Short mmCIF file of C-alpha atoms (C1' of nucleotides) in Angstrom, two decimals:
data_model
loop_
_atom_site.label_atom_id
_atom_site.label_comp_id
_atom_site.label_asym_id
_atom_site.label_seq_id
_atom_site.Cartn_x
_atom_site.Cartn_y
_atom_site.Cartn_z
CA MET F 1404 0.16 -30.29 30.40
CA VAL F 1405 -2.60 -27.80 30.57
CA ASN F 1406 -4.58 -28.74 27.50
CA ARG F 1407 -4.07 -30.85 24.44
CA SER F 1408 -4.21 -28.16 21.80
CA ALA F 1409 -1.87 -25.66 23.49
CA LEU F 1410 -3.91 -22.98 21.76
CA SER F 1411 -5.84 -21.71 24.74
CA GLN F 1412 -4.00 -19.96 27.49
CA SER F 1413 -2.57 -21.45 30.61
CA LYS F 1414 -3.73 -19.81 33.81
CA PHE F 1415 -0.14 -18.75 34.49
CA ALA F 1416 2.45 -17.77 31.83
CA HIS F 1417 0.09 -15.29 30.28
CA ASP F 1418 0.41 -15.17 26.50
CA PRO F 1419 -1.40 -12.24 24.92
CA THR F 1420 -1.44 -13.78 21.42
CA PRO F 1421 -5.08 -14.36 20.46
CA VAL F 1422 -6.14 -17.95 19.95
CA TYR F 1423 -7.49 -17.28 16.47
CA PHE F 1424 -4.10 -15.91 15.49
CA LYS F 1425 -2.24 -18.97 16.70
CA LEU F 1426 -4.63 -21.18 14.78
CA GLN F 1427 -4.17 -18.98 11.73
CA LYS F 1428 -0.41 -19.46 11.97
CA ILE F 1429 -0.78 -23.22 12.28
CA LEU F 1430 -2.99 -23.38 9.20
CA LEU F 1431 -0.69 -21.09 7.22
CA GLU F 1432 2.22 -23.32 8.19
CA GLN F 1433 0.46 -26.30 6.66
CA ILE F 1434 -0.35 -24.41 3.48
CA GLU F 1435 3.11 -22.95 3.03
CA SER F 1436 4.89 -26.21 3.72
CA GLY F 1437 3.00 -27.73 0.83
CA GLN F 1438 1.35 -30.40 2.99
CA TRP F 1439 -1.87 -29.20 1.45
CA GLU F 1440 -1.73 -28.65 -2.27
CA PRO F 1441 -3.56 -25.87 -4.10
CA GLY F 1442 -7.15 -26.95 -4.61
CA ALA F 1443 -7.13 -29.38 -1.70
CA ARG F 1444 -9.99 -29.22 0.77
CA ILE F 1445 -9.06 -28.60 4.38
CA SER F 1446 -10.98 -29.90 7.38
CA PRO F 1447 -14.42 -28.38 7.93
CA GLU F 1448 -14.72 -25.73 10.62
CA ARG F 1449 -16.51 -27.98 13.07
CA GLU F 1450 -13.73 -30.50 12.83
CA LEU F 1451 -11.02 -27.87 13.25
CA ALA F 1452 -12.90 -26.53 16.27
CA ARG F 1453 -12.91 -29.99 17.76
CA MET F 1454 -9.29 -30.73 16.84
CA TYR F 1455 -7.96 -27.59 18.46
CA SER F 1456 -10.54 -27.32 21.23
CA VAL F 1457 -11.71 -23.88 20.25
CA SER F 1458 -15.09 -22.51 19.33
CA ILE F 1459 -16.42 -22.46 15.82
CA GLY F 1460 -16.36 -18.67 15.85
CA THR F 1461 -12.64 -18.69 16.52
CA VAL F 1462 -11.99 -21.13 13.69
CA LYS F 1463 -14.11 -18.98 11.44
CA LYS F 1464 -12.09 -15.90 12.27
CA ALA F 1465 -8.77 -17.63 11.59
CA VAL F 1466 -10.00 -19.11 8.32
CA LEU F 1467 -11.61 -15.89 7.12
CA ASN F 1468 -8.37 -14.02 7.73
CA LEU F 1469 -6.53 -16.49 5.53
CA VAL F 1470 -9.26 -16.17 2.92
CA GLN F 1471 -8.83 -12.43 3.11
CA GLN F 1472 -5.11 -12.81 2.58
CA GLY F 1473 -5.73 -15.04 -0.39
CA PHE F 1474 -4.35 -18.31 0.96
CA LEU F 1475 -7.70 -20.06 1.17
CA TYR F 1476 -11.07 -19.80 -0.50
CA ARG F 1477 -14.42 -21.10 0.68
CA ILE F 1478 -17.48 -22.34 -1.16
CA GLN F 1479 -20.69 -22.50 0.77
CA GLY F 1480 -21.91 -26.06 0.96
CA LYS F 1481 -18.62 -27.50 -0.33
CA GLY F 1482 -15.81 -26.54 1.98
CA THR F 1483 -12.62 -24.55 2.42
CA PHE F 1484 -9.83 -24.97 -0.12
CA VAL F 1485 -6.20 -24.05 -0.52
CA ALA F 1486 -5.78 -21.28 -3.08
CA GLY F 1487 -3.01 -21.13 -5.61
CA THR F 1488 -2.16 -18.00 -7.58
CA THR F 1489 -5.71 -16.86 -7.92
CA LEU F 1490 -8.46 -14.43 -7.17
CA LYS F 1491 -7.35 -10.89 -6.56
CA ARG F 1492 -3.86 -11.94 -7.39
CA GLU F 1493 -5.09 -12.52 -10.93
CA SER F 1494 -3.98 -9.03 -11.85
CA LEU F 1495 -0.31 -9.71 -11.31
CA ARG F 1496 -0.18 -12.64 -13.60
CA TYR F 1497 0.38 -11.00 -16.86
CA TYR F 1498 1.36 -7.98 -18.82
CA ARG F 1499 -1.65 -5.78 -19.28
CA LEU F 1500 -1.41 -3.67 -22.40
CA LEU F 1501 -3.84 -0.83 -23.04
CA ARG F 1502 -4.04 1.95 -25.60
CA ASN F 1503 -5.43 4.29 -22.95
CA LEU F 1504 -7.00 4.09 -19.52
CA LEU F 1505 -10.45 3.35 -20.93
CA ASP F 1506 -9.28 0.72 -23.40
CA ASP F 1507 -9.72 -3.03 -23.04
CA GLU F 1508 -6.73 -5.23 -22.41
CA ALA F 1509 -5.02 -6.53 -25.52
CA VAL F 1510 -4.80 -10.28 -25.94
CA LEU F 1511 -1.19 -11.43 -25.94
CA LYS F 1512 0.28 -14.42 -27.71
CA ILE F 1513 3.43 -15.98 -26.29
CA LYS F 1514 6.29 -17.32 -28.37
CA PHE F 1515 8.90 -19.40 -26.63
CA ILE F 1516 12.41 -18.67 -27.83
CA GLU F 1517 14.78 -20.72 -25.73
CA LEU F 1518 15.57 -22.18 -22.36
CA THR F 1519 19.25 -22.39 -21.43
CA GLU F 1520 21.24 -23.31 -18.35
CA ARG F 1521 23.71 -20.70 -17.27
CA GLY F 1522 25.93 -19.66 -14.41
CA GLY F 1523 24.81 -17.16 -11.82
CA PHE F 1524 25.49 -13.46 -12.31
CA TYR F 1525 25.29 -10.43 -10.18
CA PRO F 1526 21.96 -8.67 -10.30
CA ALA F 1527 19.90 -11.83 -10.77
CA ASN F 1528 21.48 -13.94 -8.06
CA ARG F 1529 21.55 -11.00 -5.68
CA GLN F 1530 17.80 -10.38 -6.09
CA LEU F 1531 17.01 -14.07 -5.91
CA GLY F 1532 18.94 -14.41 -2.66
CA LEU F 1533 21.38 -16.93 -4.16
CA ARG F 1534 25.10 -17.28 -3.86
CA LEU F 1535 26.87 -15.97 -6.94
CA LYS F 1536 27.98 -19.38 -8.18
CA GLU F 1537 24.54 -20.98 -8.10
CA ASN F 1538 23.24 -21.81 -11.55
CA LEU F 1539 20.19 -20.39 -13.25
CA TYR F 1540 17.77 -21.23 -15.99
CA GLU F 1541 17.31 -18.49 -18.54
CA VAL F 1542 13.96 -18.42 -20.33
CA LYS F 1543 13.54 -16.11 -23.30
CA ARG F 1544 10.10 -15.37 -24.64
CA MET F 1545 8.43 -12.95 -26.98
CA PHE F 1546 4.91 -11.56 -26.65
CA PHE F 1547 2.78 -10.48 -29.58
CA THR F 1548 -0.40 -8.48 -30.08
CA GLY F 1549 -1.69 -9.93 -33.32
CA LYS F 1550 1.44 -10.35 -35.43
CA LYS F 1551 3.34 -7.47 -33.91
CA PRO F 1552 6.07 -8.23 -31.37
CA VAL F 1553 5.59 -5.99 -28.32
CA ILE F 1554 7.50 -7.53 -25.44
CA TYR F 1555 10.76 -9.41 -25.20
CA SER F 1556 11.35 -10.99 -21.81
CA ILE F 1557 14.18 -12.89 -20.19
CA SER F 1558 13.42 -14.78 -16.99
CA TYR F 1559 16.00 -16.13 -14.57
CA LEU F 1560 15.05 -19.02 -12.31
CA PRO F 1561 17.19 -20.84 -9.71
CA GLN F 1562 18.07 -24.31 -11.06
CA LYS F 1563 17.89 -25.82 -7.61
CA MET F 1564 14.26 -24.76 -7.23
CA PHE F 1565 13.13 -26.06 -10.63
CA LYS F 1566 14.91 -29.36 -11.12
CA ASP F 1567 13.57 -30.65 -14.41
CA LEU F 1568 12.46 -27.42 -15.98
CA LYS F 1569 14.35 -28.20 -19.20
CA ASP F 1570 12.05 -31.16 -19.83
CA LEU F 1571 9.25 -28.74 -20.60
CA THR F 1572 8.31 -28.35 -24.24
CA PRO F 1573 7.92 -25.04 -26.06
CA SER F 1574 4.18 -25.53 -26.08
CA ASN F 1575 4.20 -25.72 -22.28
CA PHE F 1576 5.59 -22.20 -22.33
CA GLU F 1577 3.34 -20.96 -25.10
CA ARG F 1578 0.00 -22.30 -24.03
CA ASP F 1579 0.16 -20.86 -20.55
CA THR F 1580 1.83 -18.13 -18.53
CA LEU F 1581 5.05 -18.93 -16.71
CA TYR F 1582 3.16 -18.40 -13.47
CA HIS F 1583 0.64 -21.09 -14.24
CA THR F 1584 3.22 -23.50 -15.55
CA LEU F 1585 5.37 -23.20 -12.44
CA GLU F 1586 2.41 -23.37 -10.12
CA LYS F 1587 1.07 -26.53 -11.70
CA ARG F 1588 4.40 -28.26 -12.08
CA TYR F 1589 6.14 -27.20 -8.89
CA ASN F 1590 3.18 -26.42 -6.66
CA LEU F 1591 4.48 -22.91 -6.25
CA PRO F 1592 1.91 -20.14 -6.14
CA THR F 1593 2.84 -16.52 -6.67
CA ILE F 1594 2.15 -14.34 -3.68
CA SER F 1595 3.60 -10.97 -4.62
CA ASN F 1596 5.54 -9.07 -7.25
CA GLN F 1597 7.96 -6.18 -7.22
CA GLU F 1598 8.58 -4.17 -10.33
CA LEU F 1599 10.91 -1.40 -11.42
CA PHE F 1600 9.96 0.63 -14.48
CA GLY F 1601 12.52 2.43 -16.56
CA ALA F 1602 13.05 3.71 -20.09
CA VAL F 1603 16.04 2.62 -22.17
CA PRO F 1604 17.13 3.02 -25.79
CA ALA F 1605 16.92 -0.28 -27.69
CA GLN F 1606 20.29 -1.96 -28.01
CA GLU F 1607 21.13 -3.73 -31.24
CA LYS F 1608 20.19 -7.26 -30.18
CA ILE F 1609 16.90 -6.31 -28.58
CA ALA F 1610 16.03 -3.90 -31.37
CA LYS F 1611 16.41 -6.75 -33.83
CA MET F 1612 14.22 -9.06 -31.78
CA LEU F 1613 11.48 -6.47 -31.47
CA GLN F 1614 11.90 -5.26 -35.07
CA VAL F 1615 12.44 -1.63 -34.15
CA PRO F 1616 15.30 0.75 -34.99
CA VAL F 1617 18.29 0.74 -32.65
CA GLY F 1618 17.85 3.49 -30.08
CA THR F 1619 14.06 3.33 -29.97
CA ALA F 1620 12.80 4.22 -26.49
CA LEU F 1621 11.67 0.99 -24.80
CA LEU F 1622 9.98 0.42 -21.48
CA GLN F 1623 12.20 -1.79 -19.35
CA ILE F 1624 10.59 -3.72 -16.51
CA GLU F 1625 12.68 -5.40 -13.87
CA MET F 1626 10.51 -7.84 -11.98
CA LEU F 1627 10.97 -10.06 -8.98
CA SER F 1628 8.30 -12.64 -8.11
CA PHE F 1629 7.77 -14.17 -4.70
CA THR F 1630 6.10 -17.28 -3.44
CA TYR F 1631 5.34 -18.25 0.16
CA ARG F 1632 7.49 -16.79 2.93
CA GLN F 1633 8.69 -13.94 0.72
CA GLN F 1634 10.81 -16.42 -1.17
CA PRO F 1635 11.90 -14.93 -4.53
CA TYR F 1636 11.83 -17.42 -7.37
CA GLU F 1637 11.98 -15.46 -10.62
CA TYR F 1638 13.90 -12.44 -11.74
CA ARG F 1639 12.71 -11.10 -15.06
CA LEU F 1640 13.78 -8.39 -17.44
CA SER F 1641 11.27 -7.22 -20.03
CA TYR F 1642 11.53 -4.78 -22.89
CA CYS F 1643 8.27 -3.36 -24.20
CA ILE F 1644 7.36 -1.35 -27.25
CA THR F 1645 4.90 1.24 -25.98
CA HIS F 1646 4.12 3.20 -29.13
CA GLU F 1647 0.70 1.74 -29.51
CA ARG F 1648 -0.11 0.28 -26.10
CA LYS F 1649 1.23 0.96 -22.63
CA VAL F 1650 1.64 -1.18 -19.55
CA TYR F 1651 -1.18 -0.87 -17.07
CA ALA F 1652 -1.03 -0.96 -13.28
CA GLU F 1653 -3.72 -0.37 -10.70
CA ILE F 1654 -3.27 0.48 -7.05
CA MET K 1178 -44.23 -0.59 8.79
CA VAL K 1179 -42.53 -3.70 9.84
CA ASN K 1180 -39.67 -2.29 11.85
CA ARG K 1181 -38.02 1.05 12.37
CA SER K 1182 -34.61 0.31 10.93
CA ALA K 1183 -35.74 -1.42 7.74
CA LEU K 1184 -32.51 -3.40 7.96
CA SER K 1185 -33.96 -6.66 9.09
CA GLN K 1186 -36.20 -8.55 6.76
CA SER K 1187 -39.92 -8.35 6.48
CA LYS K 1188 -41.69 -11.65 6.82
CA PHE K 1189 -42.82 -11.31 3.23
CA ALA K 1190 -40.82 -9.70 0.36
CA HIS K 1191 -37.79 -11.82 1.03
CA ASP K 1192 -34.57 -9.86 0.53
CA PRO K 1193 -31.46 -12.04 0.49
CA THR K 1194 -29.06 -9.12 1.12
CA PRO K 1195 -27.37 -9.70 4.47
CA VAL K 1196 -28.12 -7.20 7.19
CA TYR K 1197 -24.44 -6.44 7.79
CA PHE K 1198 -24.08 -5.57 4.15
CA LYS K 1199 -26.97 -3.14 4.20
CA LEU K 1200 -25.52 -1.48 7.27
CA GLN K 1201 -22.14 -1.36 5.57
CA LYS K 1202 -23.70 0.43 2.62
CA ILE K 1203 -25.42 2.93 4.88
CA LEU K 1204 -22.19 3.72 6.70
CA LEU K 1205 -20.25 3.99 3.45
CA GLU K 1206 -22.90 6.34 2.16
CA GLN K 1207 -22.32 8.65 5.10
CA ILE K 1208 -18.56 8.55 4.66
CA GLU K 1209 -18.64 9.13 0.93
CA SER K 1210 -21.15 11.93 1.12
CA GLY K 1211 -18.76 13.81 3.34
CA GLN K 1212 -21.18 13.99 6.27
CA TRP K 1213 -18.37 12.53 8.32
CA GLU K 1214 -15.00 14.11 7.69
CA PRO K 1215 -11.72 12.20 7.74
CA GLY K 1216 -10.63 11.80 11.33
CA ALA K 1217 -14.15 12.11 12.72
CA ARG K 1218 -15.31 9.51 15.21
CA ILE K 1219 -18.43 7.59 14.29
CA SER K 1220 -20.95 6.21 16.75
CA PRO K 1221 -19.73 3.36 18.95
CA GLU K 1222 -20.83 -0.14 18.04
CA ARG K 1223 -23.33 -0.43 20.86
CA GLU K 1224 -25.04 2.73 19.72
CA LEU K 1225 -25.10 1.64 16.08
CA ALA K 1226 -26.53 -1.69 17.17
CA ARG K 1227 -29.28 0.14 19.03
CA MET K 1228 -29.90 2.66 16.25
CA TYR K 1229 -30.36 0.02 13.59
CA SER K 1230 -31.82 -2.67 15.83
CA VAL K 1231 -29.19 -5.25 15.01
CA SER K 1232 -26.78 -7.18 17.17
CA ILE K 1233 -23.34 -5.94 18.08
CA GLY K 1234 -21.77 -8.77 16.10
CA THR K 1235 -23.51 -7.58 12.96
CA VAL K 1236 -22.33 -4.02 13.50
CA LYS K 1237 -18.83 -5.34 14.06
CA LYS K 1238 -18.90 -7.25 10.82
CA ALA K 1239 -20.05 -4.24 8.82
CA VAL K 1240 -17.51 -1.93 10.44
CA LEU K 1241 -14.62 -4.39 10.10
CA ASN K 1242 -15.37 -4.77 6.40
CA LEU K 1243 -15.08 -1.02 5.98
CA VAL K 1244 -11.87 -1.05 8.01
CA GLN K 1245 -10.60 -3.76 5.70
CA GLN K 1246 -11.46 -1.65 2.70
CA GLY K 1247 -9.67 1.30 4.21
CA PHE K 1248 -12.62 3.61 4.79
CA LEU K 1249 -12.51 3.42 8.58
CA TYR K 1250 -9.94 2.67 11.23
CA ARG K 1251 -10.45 1.61 14.83
CA ILE K 1252 -8.47 2.24 17.98
CA GLN K 1253 -9.21 0.02 20.92
CA GLY K 1254 -10.49 2.06 23.81
CA LYS K 1255 -10.99 5.18 21.66
CA GLY K 1256 -13.43 4.47 18.87
CA THR K 1257 -13.96 4.08 15.15
CA PHE K 1258 -12.81 6.86 12.85
CA VAL K 1259 -13.19 7.90 9.24
CA ALA K 1260 -9.97 7.34 7.31
CA GLY K 1261 -8.61 9.69 4.71
CA THR K 1262 -5.90 8.73 2.25
CA THR K 1263 -4.00 6.57 4.65
CA LEU K 1264 -2.75 3.22 5.80
CA LYS K 1265 -2.22 0.71 3.06
CA ARG K 1266 -3.06 3.38 0.57
CA GLU K 1267 0.14 5.12 1.62
CA SER K 1268 1.96 3.41 -1.20
CA LEU K 1269 0.06 5.13 -3.94
CA ARG K 1270 0.79 8.59 -2.73
CA TYR K 1271 4.09 9.25 -4.29
CA TYR K 1272 6.68 8.38 -6.82
CA ARG K 1273 8.96 5.73 -5.38
CA LEU K 1274 12.41 5.85 -6.94
CA LEU K 1275 14.90 3.04 -6.37
CA ARG K 1276 18.29 2.16 -7.82
CA ASN K 1277 17.41 -1.52 -7.62
CA LEU K 1278 14.91 -3.76 -5.91
CA LEU K 1279 16.92 -3.89 -2.69
CA ASP K 1280 17.58 -0.16 -2.52
CA ASP K 1281 15.88 2.31 -0.19
CA GLU K 1282 13.50 4.87 -1.58
CA ALA K 1283 15.08 8.14 -2.62
CA VAL K 1284 13.85 11.29 -0.92
CA LEU K 1285 12.23 13.63 -3.42
CA LYS K 1286 12.04 17.39 -3.29
CA ILE K 1287 9.20 19.13 -5.05
CA LYS K 1288 9.50 22.36 -6.99
CA PHE K 1289 6.33 24.10 -7.99
CA ILE K 1290 6.52 25.60 -11.46
CA GLU K 1291 3.14 27.02 -12.27
CA LEU K 1292 -0.60 26.73 -11.95
CA THR K 1293 -2.66 27.90 -14.89
CA GLU K 1294 -6.30 27.84 -15.90
CA ARG K 1295 -6.97 26.32 -19.26
CA GLY K 1296 -9.72 24.96 -21.44
CA GLY K 1297 -10.53 21.30 -21.59
CA PHE K 1298 -8.86 19.03 -24.09
CA TYR K 1299 -9.39 15.56 -25.31
CA PRO K 1300 -7.49 12.94 -23.38
CA ALA K 1301 -7.70 14.73 -20.04
CA ASN K 1302 -11.39 15.58 -20.09
CA ARG K 1303 -12.25 12.18 -21.48
CA GLN K 1304 -10.46 10.38 -18.63
CA LEU K 1305 -11.84 12.77 -16.04
CA GLY K 1306 -15.36 12.14 -17.25
CA LEU K 1307 -15.90 15.80 -18.16
CA ARG K 1308 -17.51 17.43 -21.14
CA LEU K 1309 -14.91 18.73 -23.57
CA LYS K 1310 -15.60 22.40 -22.87
CA GLU K 1311 -15.20 22.17 -19.10
CA ASN K 1312 -12.16 24.04 -17.84
CA LEU K 1313 -9.14 22.60 -16.09
CA TYR K 1314 -6.36 23.63 -13.80
CA GLU K 1315 -2.93 22.68 -15.00
CA VAL K 1316 -0.28 22.20 -12.32
CA LYS K 1317 3.32 21.81 -13.38
CA ARG K 1318 5.88 20.52 -10.95
CA MET K 1319 9.40 19.20 -10.94
CA PHE K 1320 10.82 16.57 -8.62
CA PHE K 1321 14.46 16.39 -7.58
CA THR K 1322 16.70 13.85 -5.94
CA GLY K 1323 19.32 16.06 -4.35
CA LYS K 1324 19.93 18.71 -6.98
CA LYS K 1325 19.18 16.54 -9.97
CA PRO K 1326 15.82 16.92 -11.70
CA VAL K 1327 14.27 13.48 -12.18
CA ILE K 1328 10.58 13.94 -12.81
CA TYR K 1329 8.56 16.57 -14.60
CA SER K 1330 4.84 16.27 -14.02
CA ILE K 1331 1.77 18.02 -15.34
CA SER K 1332 -1.50 17.51 -13.48
CA TYR K 1333 -4.94 18.34 -14.80
CA LEU K 1334 -7.74 18.99 -12.33
CA PRO K 1335 -11.39 19.91 -13.02
CA GLN K 1336 -11.92 23.57 -12.10
CA LYS K 1337 -15.43 22.88 -10.88
CA MET K 1338 -14.15 20.42 -8.29
CA PHE K 1339 -11.40 22.68 -6.94
CA LYS K 1340 -12.91 26.13 -6.80
CA ASP K 1341 -10.18 28.27 -5.22
CA LEU K 1342 -7.17 26.17 -6.08
CA LYS K 1343 -5.36 29.16 -7.54
CA ASP K 1344 -5.27 30.81 -4.12
CA LEU K 1345 -2.72 28.22 -3.03
CA THR K 1346 0.86 29.42 -2.72
CA PRO K 1347 3.88 27.67 -4.25
CA SER K 1348 4.90 26.54 -0.77
CA ASN K 1349 1.56 24.75 -0.40
CA PHE K 1350 2.59 22.68 -3.39
CA GLU K 1351 6.19 22.24 -2.33
CA ARG K 1352 5.81 21.33 1.30
CA ASP K 1353 3.36 18.54 0.69
CA THR K 1354 2.19 16.13 -1.96
CA LEU K 1355 -0.72 17.11 -4.15
CA TYR K 1356 -2.66 14.26 -2.56
CA HIS K 1357 -2.28 15.66 0.92
CA THR K 1358 -2.96 19.20 -0.15
CA LEU K 1359 -6.20 18.26 -1.90
CA GLU K 1360 -7.30 15.99 0.89
CA LYS K 1361 -6.81 18.64 3.53
CA ARG K 1362 -8.26 21.51 1.56
CA TYR K 1363 -11.12 19.78 -0.23
CA ASN K 1364 -11.75 16.85 2.07
CA LEU K 1365 -11.10 14.50 -0.82
CA PRO K 1366 -9.25 11.29 -0.03
CA THR K 1367 -7.62 9.22 -2.73
CA ILE K 1368 -9.09 5.75 -3.03
CA SER K 1369 -7.36 4.29 -6.06
CA ASN K 1370 -4.98 4.99 -8.91
CA GLN K 1371 -4.61 3.79 -12.46
CA GLU K 1372 -1.32 4.10 -14.24
CA LEU K 1373 -0.03 3.52 -17.75
CA PHE K 1374 3.71 3.17 -18.23
CA GLY K 1375 5.40 3.90 -21.50
CA ALA K 1376 8.77 4.97 -22.90
CA VAL K 1377 9.13 8.07 -25.05
CA PRO K 1378 12.02 10.06 -26.48
CA ALA K 1379 12.38 13.44 -24.77
CA GLN K 1380 10.89 16.25 -26.80
CA GLU K 1381 12.65 19.59 -26.86
CA LYS K 1382 10.64 21.34 -24.15
CA ILE K 1383 10.71 18.48 -21.72
CA ALA K 1384 14.35 17.71 -22.43
CA LYS K 1385 15.18 21.28 -21.51
CA MET K 1386 13.20 21.09 -18.27
CA LEU K 1387 14.87 17.87 -17.23
CA GLN K 1388 18.30 18.95 -18.51
CA VAL K 1389 18.80 15.95 -20.76
CA PRO K 1390 19.55 15.75 -24.50
CA VAL K 1391 16.58 15.75 -26.86
CA GLY K 1392 15.65 12.19 -27.69
CA THR K 1393 16.72 10.70 -24.35
CA ALA K 1394 14.51 7.74 -23.45
CA LEU K 1395 12.13 8.88 -20.71
CA LEU K 1396 9.62 6.92 -18.70
CA GLN K 1397 6.18 8.40 -19.28
CA ILE K 1398 3.49 7.75 -16.69
CA GLU K 1399 -0.11 8.52 -17.41
CA MET K 1400 -2.02 8.50 -14.16
CA LEU K 1401 -5.64 8.83 -13.16
CA SER K 1402 -6.57 9.27 -9.49
CA PHE K 1403 -9.94 8.45 -8.00
CA THR K 1404 -11.74 9.50 -4.88
CA TYR K 1405 -14.97 8.06 -3.48
CA ARG K 1406 -17.42 6.40 -5.86
CA GLN K 1407 -14.76 5.87 -8.50
CA GLN K 1408 -14.85 9.60 -9.18
CA PRO K 1409 -11.72 10.64 -11.11
CA TYR K 1410 -10.27 13.94 -9.99
CA GLU K 1411 -6.75 14.18 -11.40
CA TYR K 1412 -5.19 13.25 -14.67
CA ARG K 1413 -1.42 13.45 -14.60
CA LEU K 1414 1.37 13.06 -17.11
CA SER K 1415 4.86 12.48 -15.75
CA TYR K 1416 8.21 12.20 -17.46
CA CYS K 1417 10.96 10.48 -15.51
CA ILE K 1418 14.67 10.15 -15.99
CA THR K 1419 15.43 6.55 -15.12
CA HIS K 1420 19.18 6.35 -15.71
CA GLU K 1421 19.99 6.26 -12.06
CA ARG K 1422 16.75 5.29 -10.35
CA LYS K 1423 13.65 3.54 -11.57
CA VAL K 1424 10.00 3.74 -10.60
CA TYR K 1425 8.92 1.10 -8.14
CA ALA K 1426 5.60 -0.72 -7.92
CA GLU K 1427 4.50 -3.59 -5.74
CA ILE K 1428 1.59 -5.93 -6.29
"C1'" DG Z 1004 -37.22 -33.51 -9.31
"C1'" DC Z 1005 -36.81 -34.44 -4.39
"C1'" DT Z 1006 -34.69 -35.44 -0.01
"C1'" DC Z 1007 -30.96 -35.58 3.05
"C1'" DA Z 1008 -26.43 -35.01 5.07
"C1'" DT Z 1009 -22.70 -31.87 4.93
"C1'" DT Z 1010 -20.66 -27.43 4.96
"C1'" DT Z 1011 -20.36 -22.64 4.95
"C1'" DG Z 1012 -22.94 -18.05 5.78
"C1'" DT Z 1013 -25.64 -15.01 8.78
"C1'" DT Z 1014 -27.46 -13.38 13.05
"C1'" DC Z 1015 -28.13 -13.32 17.60
"C1'" DG Z 1016 -26.47 -12.85 22.41
"C1'" DT Z 1017 -23.28 -13.14 26.48
"C1'" DA Z 1018 -19.10 -12.81 29.00
"C1'" DT Z 1019 -14.65 -11.25 29.61
"C1'" DG Z 1020 -10.20 -8.96 28.35
"C1'" DT Z 1021 -7.71 -4.74 27.23
"C1'" DA Z 1022 -6.73 -0.01 25.80
"C1'" DT Z 1023 -7.85 4.99 26.46
"C1'" DC Z 1024 -8.64 8.93 29.00
"C1'" DT R 123 -10.10 4.42 39.52
"C1'" DG R 124 -13.99 4.23 36.71
"C1'" DA R 125 -16.39 4.84 32.42
"C1'" DT R 126 -16.15 4.02 27.65
"C1'" DA R 127 -15.10 1.45 23.56
"C1'" DC R 128 -13.04 -1.99 20.98
"C1'" DA R 129 -11.15 -7.11 20.93
"C1'" DT R 130 -11.60 -11.83 21.87
"C1'" DA R 131 -14.03 -16.04 22.69
"C1'" DC R 132 -17.84 -18.90 23.20
"C1'" DG R 133 -21.93 -21.06 21.37
"C1'" DA R 134 -26.75 -21.48 19.58
"C1'" DA R 135 -29.99 -21.33 15.85
"C1'" DC R 136 -31.20 -21.02 11.36
"C1'" DA R 137 -30.37 -20.02 6.21
"C1'" DA R 138 -28.39 -21.33 1.89
"C1'" DA R 139 -25.54 -23.93 -1.25
"C1'" DT R 140 -23.71 -28.43 -2.69
"C1'" DG R 141 -23.69 -33.05 -3.98
"C1'" DA R 142 -25.14 -37.79 -3.42
"C1'" DG R 143 -28.71 -40.97 -3.60
#
DNA sequence: GCTCATTTGTTCGTATGTATC
DNA sequence: TGATACATACGAACAAATGAG
């Protein structure tokens, strides 16, 4: 044994990986494994420095990198905390509907339609990295601006990841975004999103839901959400009426 | 005079702004004002430390923040350089067309259609922050996957910002993206993008261009591009056929 | 409202490693 | 090989915010 932390380098067996990076990986491991829940305070820098026999500057660098990446946040005088789906990731949480690029975001109201259990099917299970026979939850919701329906969305979630999802009440789905609900209930923050935008004519069923004529041009959004370790957990199809407001993205 | 650099604090007139932040602002000022062109090497950290009478660690912090924000990049052993539209901003440079979320990006070919001078008009000049009577360039292009037209785009650029744009040849527009062309010719990197996605039925003219029936559901993208200091420089309307491939975004 | 212990933030400086040319 | 420049690591000192008493 060369040293207790195994972070610093042995004199032989030269490992070029920086110490701060190894520490960073160790901390990330703890966060991702759920040992530390969102909002929990982690050890202060001095303590980490002592625990891993590194300098405070090195701890600071590791921690600040994780802050930068959005996994932690720090409050001067209080401590360093595990972040959930927060901060700069705020923007991915929701549909953002604007009349034009200078407009303010419209406030959306959510209406829960139904939650059903169903068998797996091709595009969803493929994107979610599941075997075809694995079962899914299907969550249908409608979004309104004022009294006008604007978005109809169908989410597919792996049953094995969300054991007692069907115990949730409609108001759980209506008072908060799906992101928040899943984060709070399953301790599962959202790390990234992929989206595909397309235009489709409204089919009969969807046209009826959205109260538009069949064939109306609708914006279709195919979305895949990821949590830690690039693990996909939700595949969502949305259909949006974009006559009045359009869907905003910023890069 | 308290000290030559004015970065450190006077004993009186207590300014809580950190020194590294002031230095950061000074450096950003130089970059944004165009005094340092993209690719140019800036002074080494030791020299900056001497010039502004601060420690090397403080210079490092300021510079690394600007690296983080994408304004600079560093190469160990070589120096610190001014970035153009590069690195993590790569993703905003182009339409990304995918069949599905696991597909590879399609390769697009650009066809230049025409560049015309025109008067200002409401939505464009409004978004570009111009007075209504200021003139614009209008650039029409078509994008193909293989031999199929997939995107028709119309860009509006302020004439006063791009003096001799009409001297460019079609091949200038076809061999490179508009981003690259403008960056190289006008030293104008792209810092951010705003986009609005909507679905519209194809009108006669556009349907003809894209070789689809009138009324086909098309994805409409309204885009505004910004350079330094949140200065908008291009307003673009695109119409995309999304039957085969859809437009990808990642958050 | 004040003081104190705790914790993060800023700034300094030094030494050494590593990449480039 | 040597000079230059960035990267890593250490640690000290003080500032500023927080919360408890």
